[in-house]
Amino acid sequence: EPLLALVSRGETAELVRLDPVSLEPVSNAPVVRVGLQDIPWAMATDGSQLALGSGRSTSLVFVDPRSMRPVWRIGAAFMTALAWPVPNRLLSFEHTGSHWRLSLIDPTTRRLISRRALGHGHSDVVSAATTRDGLAALLAPGRHVGTPRLLLRPGASRRVTGDRRRAGEAADG
C-alpha cells in the first residue's frame, strides 16, 4: 500500500502517495498542494481527515487522505502542536506573539468550539500527542535553554529526567 507523505517543494509542500520501497511518487496518484501548511499535523482517529497546521500561515487545512482532496480550512495563529484525541475534537496549540492559546475545534461540524489563552508563561509548546490516558505535551523553556517538561492531562507536569536533555531558545552570538 502506498505511503502518505508530505513533500517539500521549496517554500511550499504537497501531500503525495509514495511507493513504500522506492519512495518515488506513485504515478497517476492525486497530489494535494497544501502550500505553507507543513507542520504540525494530526490524523483523525478514524483516518478520515488529516489536519495540517503551519508556523508560516494563519490557517489550519483539513484534507481527506482517501480522496486526496482539501476538505476545509479554519483561521489560526502560529501553530506548534496538534492533537486529535477523539473523532470530533482537535486541539491546536497556537502562539499569538504575546501568549499561547489552546483552540478546540470540532472537525465534524467544521466549527471552532473554544479558544482559551494559556497565559504569558515562559514555556513553548514543542509537540503534543494523544495517549490512551489523555494528552501529552512537551514544553521547552521559552527564553533560555533548560530542562524540558512533559505535561500529562489528566495527570501532572513533570520534568524530563536526564542531565543531557535540554530544550529552549538561546540568543545568537
mmCIF file of C-alpha atoms in Angstrom:
data_model
loop_
_atom_site.group_PDB
_atom_site.id
_atom_site.type_symbol
_atom_site.label_atom_id
_atom_site.label_comp_id
_atom_site.label_asym_id
_atom_site.label_seq_id
_atom_site.Cartn_x
_atom_site.Cartn_y
_atom_site.Cartn_z
ATOM 1 C CA GLU A 1 0.000 0.000 0.000
ATOM 2 C CA PRO A 2 1.379 3.445 -0.904
ATOM 3 C CA LEU A 3 2.611 5.738 1.850
ATOM 4 C CA LEU A 4 1.064 9.148 2.507
ATOM 5 C CA ALA A 5 3.849 11.737 2.578
ATOM 6 C CA LEU A 6 4.290 15.462 2.915
ATOM 7 C CA VAL A 7 6.954 16.570 0.442
ATOM 8 C CA SER A 8 8.645 19.952 0.489
ATOM 9 C CA ARG A 9 8.755 21.830 -2.809
ATOM 10 C CA GLY A 10 10.989 24.701 -1.749
ATOM 11 C CA GLU A 11 8.766 27.203 0.053
ATOM 12 C CA THR A 12 5.607 25.091 -0.205
ATOM 13 C CA ALA A 13 4.566 21.488 0.392
ATOM 14 C CA GLU A 14 2.500 18.783 -1.294
ATOM 15 C CA LEU A 15 0.713 15.760 0.088
ATOM 16 C CA VAL A 16 1.580 12.787 -2.134
ATOM 17 C CA ARG A 17 1.444 8.992 -2.288
ATOM 18 C CA LEU A 18 4.845 7.260 -2.380
ATOM 19 C CA ASP A 19 5.870 3.740 -3.308
ATOM 20 C CA PRO A 20 6.919 2.139 0.037
ATOM 21 C CA VAL A 21 10.032 0.521 -1.478
ATOM 22 C CA SER A 22 11.443 3.182 -3.797
ATOM 23 C CA LEU A 23 9.924 6.224 -2.046
ATOM 24 C CA GLU A 24 9.156 7.588 -5.503
ATOM 25 C CA PRO A 25 5.777 9.238 -6.170
ATOM 26 C CA VAL A 26 3.116 6.782 -7.350
ATOM 27 C CA SER A 27 2.341 7.522 -10.987
ATOM 28 C CA ASN A 28 -1.120 8.954 -11.691
ATOM 29 C CA ALA A 29 -1.831 9.338 -7.956
ATOM 30 C CA PRO A 30 -3.517 12.608 -6.960
ATOM 31 C CA VAL A 31 -1.408 15.341 -5.355
ATOM 32 C CA VAL A 32 -2.702 17.919 -2.865
ATOM 33 C CA ARG A 33 -0.884 21.237 -2.864
ATOM 34 C CA VAL A 34 -1.013 22.380 0.755
ATOM 35 C CA GLY A 35 1.111 25.495 0.383
ATOM 36 C CA LEU A 36 2.671 26.657 3.640
ATOM 37 C CA GLN A 37 0.874 24.004 5.694
ATOM 38 C CA ASP A 38 3.605 21.544 6.607
ATOM 39 C CA ILE A 39 3.945 21.073 10.359
ATOM 40 C CA PRO A 40 2.400 20.281 12.738
ATOM 41 C CA TRP A 41 -0.062 17.686 11.520
ATOM 42 C CA ALA A 42 -2.518 15.219 13.086
ATOM 43 C CA MET A 43 -4.605 12.388 11.652
ATOM 44 C CA ALA A 44 -8.200 11.829 12.750
ATOM 45 C CA THR A 45 -8.634 8.790 14.968
ATOM 46 C CA ASP A 46 -10.626 7.090 12.186
ATOM 47 C CA GLY A 47 -8.241 8.181 9.402
ATOM 48 C CA SER A 48 -10.910 10.243 7.630
ATOM 49 C CA GLN A 49 -9.125 13.619 7.801
ATOM 50 C CA LEU A 50 -5.618 14.955 8.111
ATOM 51 C CA ALA A 51 -5.157 18.358 9.767
ATOM 52 C CA LEU A 52 -2.137 20.366 8.615
ATOM 53 C CA GLY A 53 -1.016 23.414 10.529
ATOM 54 C CA SER A 54 1.710 25.931 9.938
ATOM 55 C CA GLY A 55 4.117 28.223 11.651
ATOM 56 C CA ARG A 56 4.169 30.307 8.453
ATOM 57 C CA SER A 57 0.468 30.706 7.701
ATOM 58 C CA THR A 58 -2.646 31.760 9.595
ATOM 59 C CA SER A 59 -4.829 28.761 8.868
ATOM 60 C CA LEU A 60 -5.336 25.085 9.545
ATOM 61 C CA VAL A 61 -6.150 22.922 6.486
ATOM 62 C CA PHE A 62 -8.093 19.659 6.546
ATOM 63 C CA VAL A 63 -7.538 17.060 3.814
ATOM 64 C CA ASP A 64 -9.387 13.812 3.101
ATOM 65 C CA PRO A 65 -6.458 11.372 2.721
ATOM 66 C CA ARG A 66 -8.600 8.781 0.933
ATOM 67 C CA SER A 67 -9.770 11.058 -1.892
ATOM 68 C CA MET A 68 -6.683 13.309 -1.607
ATOM 69 C CA ARG A 69 -8.814 16.458 -1.624
ATOM 70 C CA PRO A 70 -8.809 19.502 0.654
ATOM 71 C CA VAL A 71 -11.977 19.465 2.750
ATOM 72 C CA TRP A 72 -11.961 22.780 4.617
ATOM 73 C CA ARG A 73 -9.845 25.462 6.281
ATOM 74 C CA ILE A 74 -10.082 27.451 9.516
ATOM 75 C CA GLY A 75 -8.151 30.524 10.687
ATOM 76 C CA ALA A 76 -5.451 30.055 13.329
ATOM 77 C CA ALA A 77 -2.282 31.626 14.726
ATOM 78 C CA PHE A 78 1.321 30.357 14.623
ATOM 79 C CA MET A 79 0.849 26.653 15.372
ATOM 80 C CA THR A 80 3.332 24.340 17.046
ATOM 81 C CA ALA A 81 1.291 21.291 18.013
ATOM 82 C CA LEU A 82 -1.918 19.468 17.122
ATOM 83 C CA ALA A 83 -3.592 16.549 18.890
ATOM 84 C CA TRP A 84 -6.724 14.653 17.813
ATOM 85 C CA PRO A 85 -7.918 12.773 20.938
ATOM 86 C CA VAL A 86 -11.424 11.772 19.732
ATOM 87 C CA PRO A 87 -13.187 11.931 16.344
ATOM 88 C CA ASN A 88 -14.995 15.220 16.995
ATOM 89 C CA ARG A 89 -12.257 17.154 18.828
ATOM 90 C CA LEU A 90 -8.973 18.579 17.565
ATOM 91 C CA LEU A 91 -6.668 20.539 19.875
ATOM 92 C CA SER A 92 -4.436 23.229 18.406
ATOM 93 C CA PHE A 93 -1.627 24.879 20.387
ATOM 94 C CA GLU A 94 -1.039 28.339 18.930
ATOM 95 C CA HIS A 95 1.229 31.272 19.712
ATOM 96 C CA THR A 96 -0.133 34.748 19.007
ATOM 97 C CA GLY A 97 3.159 36.580 19.507
ATOM 98 C CA SER A 98 2.393 37.580 23.081
ATOM 99 C CA HIS A 99 0.852 34.433 24.575
ATOM 100 C CA TRP A 100 -0.084 30.803 23.994
ATOM 101 C CA ARG A 101 -3.629 29.683 23.397
ATOM 102 C CA LEU A 102 -5.410 26.389 23.018
ATOM 103 C CA SER A 103 -8.107 26.091 20.361
ATOM 104 C CA LEU A 104 -10.711 23.341 20.449
ATOM 105 C CA ILE A 105 -12.135 22.521 17.017
ATOM 106 C CA ASP A 106 -14.954 20.167 16.012
ATOM 107 C CA PRO A 107 -13.908 18.819 12.591
ATOM 108 C CA THR A 108 -17.234 17.014 12.129
ATOM 109 C CA THR A 109 -19.246 20.261 12.227
ATOM 110 C CA ARG A 110 -16.325 22.418 10.979
ATOM 111 C CA ARG A 111 -16.614 24.798 13.923
ATOM 112 C CA LEU A 112 -14.301 26.426 16.412
ATOM 113 C CA ILE A 113 -15.709 25.433 19.802
ATOM 114 C CA SER A 114 -13.460 27.487 22.044
ATOM 115 C CA ARG A 115 -10.199 29.354 22.149
ATOM 116 C CA ARG A 116 -8.544 29.944 25.515
ATOM 117 C CA ALA A 117 -5.413 31.815 26.461
ATOM 118 C CA LEU A 118 -2.870 29.645 28.239
ATOM 119 C CA GLY A 119 -1.237 32.658 29.826
ATOM 120 C CA HIS A 120 2.001 34.530 29.434
ATOM 121 C CA GLY A 121 4.168 31.706 30.751
ATOM 122 C CA HIS A 122 7.774 31.143 29.911
ATOM 123 C CA SER A 123 7.352 27.803 28.136
ATOM 124 C CA ASP A 124 6.912 26.960 24.468
ATOM 125 C CA VAL A 125 4.686 24.058 23.402
ATOM 126 C CA VAL A 126 7.003 21.970 21.220
ATOM 127 C CA SER A 127 4.809 18.958 20.499
ATOM 128 C CA ALA A 128 1.574 17.297 21.592
ATOM 129 C CA ALA A 129 0.065 13.858 21.173
ATOM 130 C CA THR A 130 -2.869 11.876 22.404
ATOM 131 C CA THR A 131 -2.240 8.877 24.594
ATOM 132 C CA ARG A 132 -4.600 6.175 25.803
ATOM 133 C CA ASP A 133 -4.869 8.122 29.065
ATOM 134 C CA GLY A 134 -5.289 11.644 27.684
ATOM 135 C CA LEU A 135 -2.938 14.272 26.303
ATOM 136 C CA ALA A 136 0.842 14.635 26.457
ATOM 137 C CA ALA A 137 2.570 17.925 25.593
ATOM 138 C CA LEU A 138 6.295 18.634 25.525
ATOM 139 C CA LEU A 139 7.164 22.092 26.866
ATOM 140 C CA ALA A 140 10.520 23.814 26.434
ATOM 141 C CA PRO A 141 11.783 26.940 28.178
ATOM 142 C CA GLY A 142 10.788 29.895 26.020
ATOM 143 C CA ARG A 143 13.525 32.386 26.742
ATOM 144 C CA HIS A 144 16.511 30.193 27.509
ATOM 145 C CA VAL A 145 17.878 26.682 27.126
ATOM 146 C CA GLY A 146 16.946 24.443 30.028
ATOM 147 C CA THR A 147 15.186 21.313 31.156
ATOM 148 C CA PRO A 148 12.040 20.460 29.167
ATOM 149 C CA ARG A 149 8.796 19.449 30.888
ATOM 150 C CA LEU A 150 6.283 16.795 29.924
ATOM 151 C CA LEU A 151 2.692 17.863 30.612
ATOM 152 C CA LEU A 152 0.247 14.979 31.022
ATOM 153 C CA ARG A 153 -3.530 15.521 31.162
ATOM 154 C CA PRO A 154 -5.294 14.173 33.043
ATOM 155 C CA GLY A 155 -2.332 13.946 35.346
ATOM 156 C CA ALA A 156 0.544 16.168 36.193
ATOM 157 C CA SER A 157 3.525 18.017 34.850
ATOM 158 C CA ARG A 158 6.964 16.565 35.348
ATOM 159 C CA ARG A 159 10.480 17.434 34.378
ATOM 160 C CA VAL A 160 12.046 15.221 31.754
ATOM 161 C CA THR A 161 14.833 13.460 33.606
ATOM 162 C CA GLY A 162 18.425 13.236 32.468
ATOM 163 C CA ASP A 163 21.089 15.886 32.653
ATOM 164 C CA ARG A 164 21.738 15.841 28.875
ATOM 165 C CA ARG A 165 18.217 16.654 27.775
ATOM 166 C CA ARG A 166 17.985 20.369 27.019
ATOM 167 C CA ALA A 167 15.462 22.434 25.113
ATOM 168 C CA GLY A 168 14.539 26.056 24.522
ATOM 169 C CA GLU A 169 15.861 29.091 22.727
ATOM 170 C CA ALA A 170 19.163 30.874 23.060
ATOM 171 C CA ALA A 171 20.140 34.211 21.568
ATOM 172 C CA ASP A 172 22.693 34.025 18.768
ATOM 173 C CA GLY A 173 26.211 35.224 19.500
#
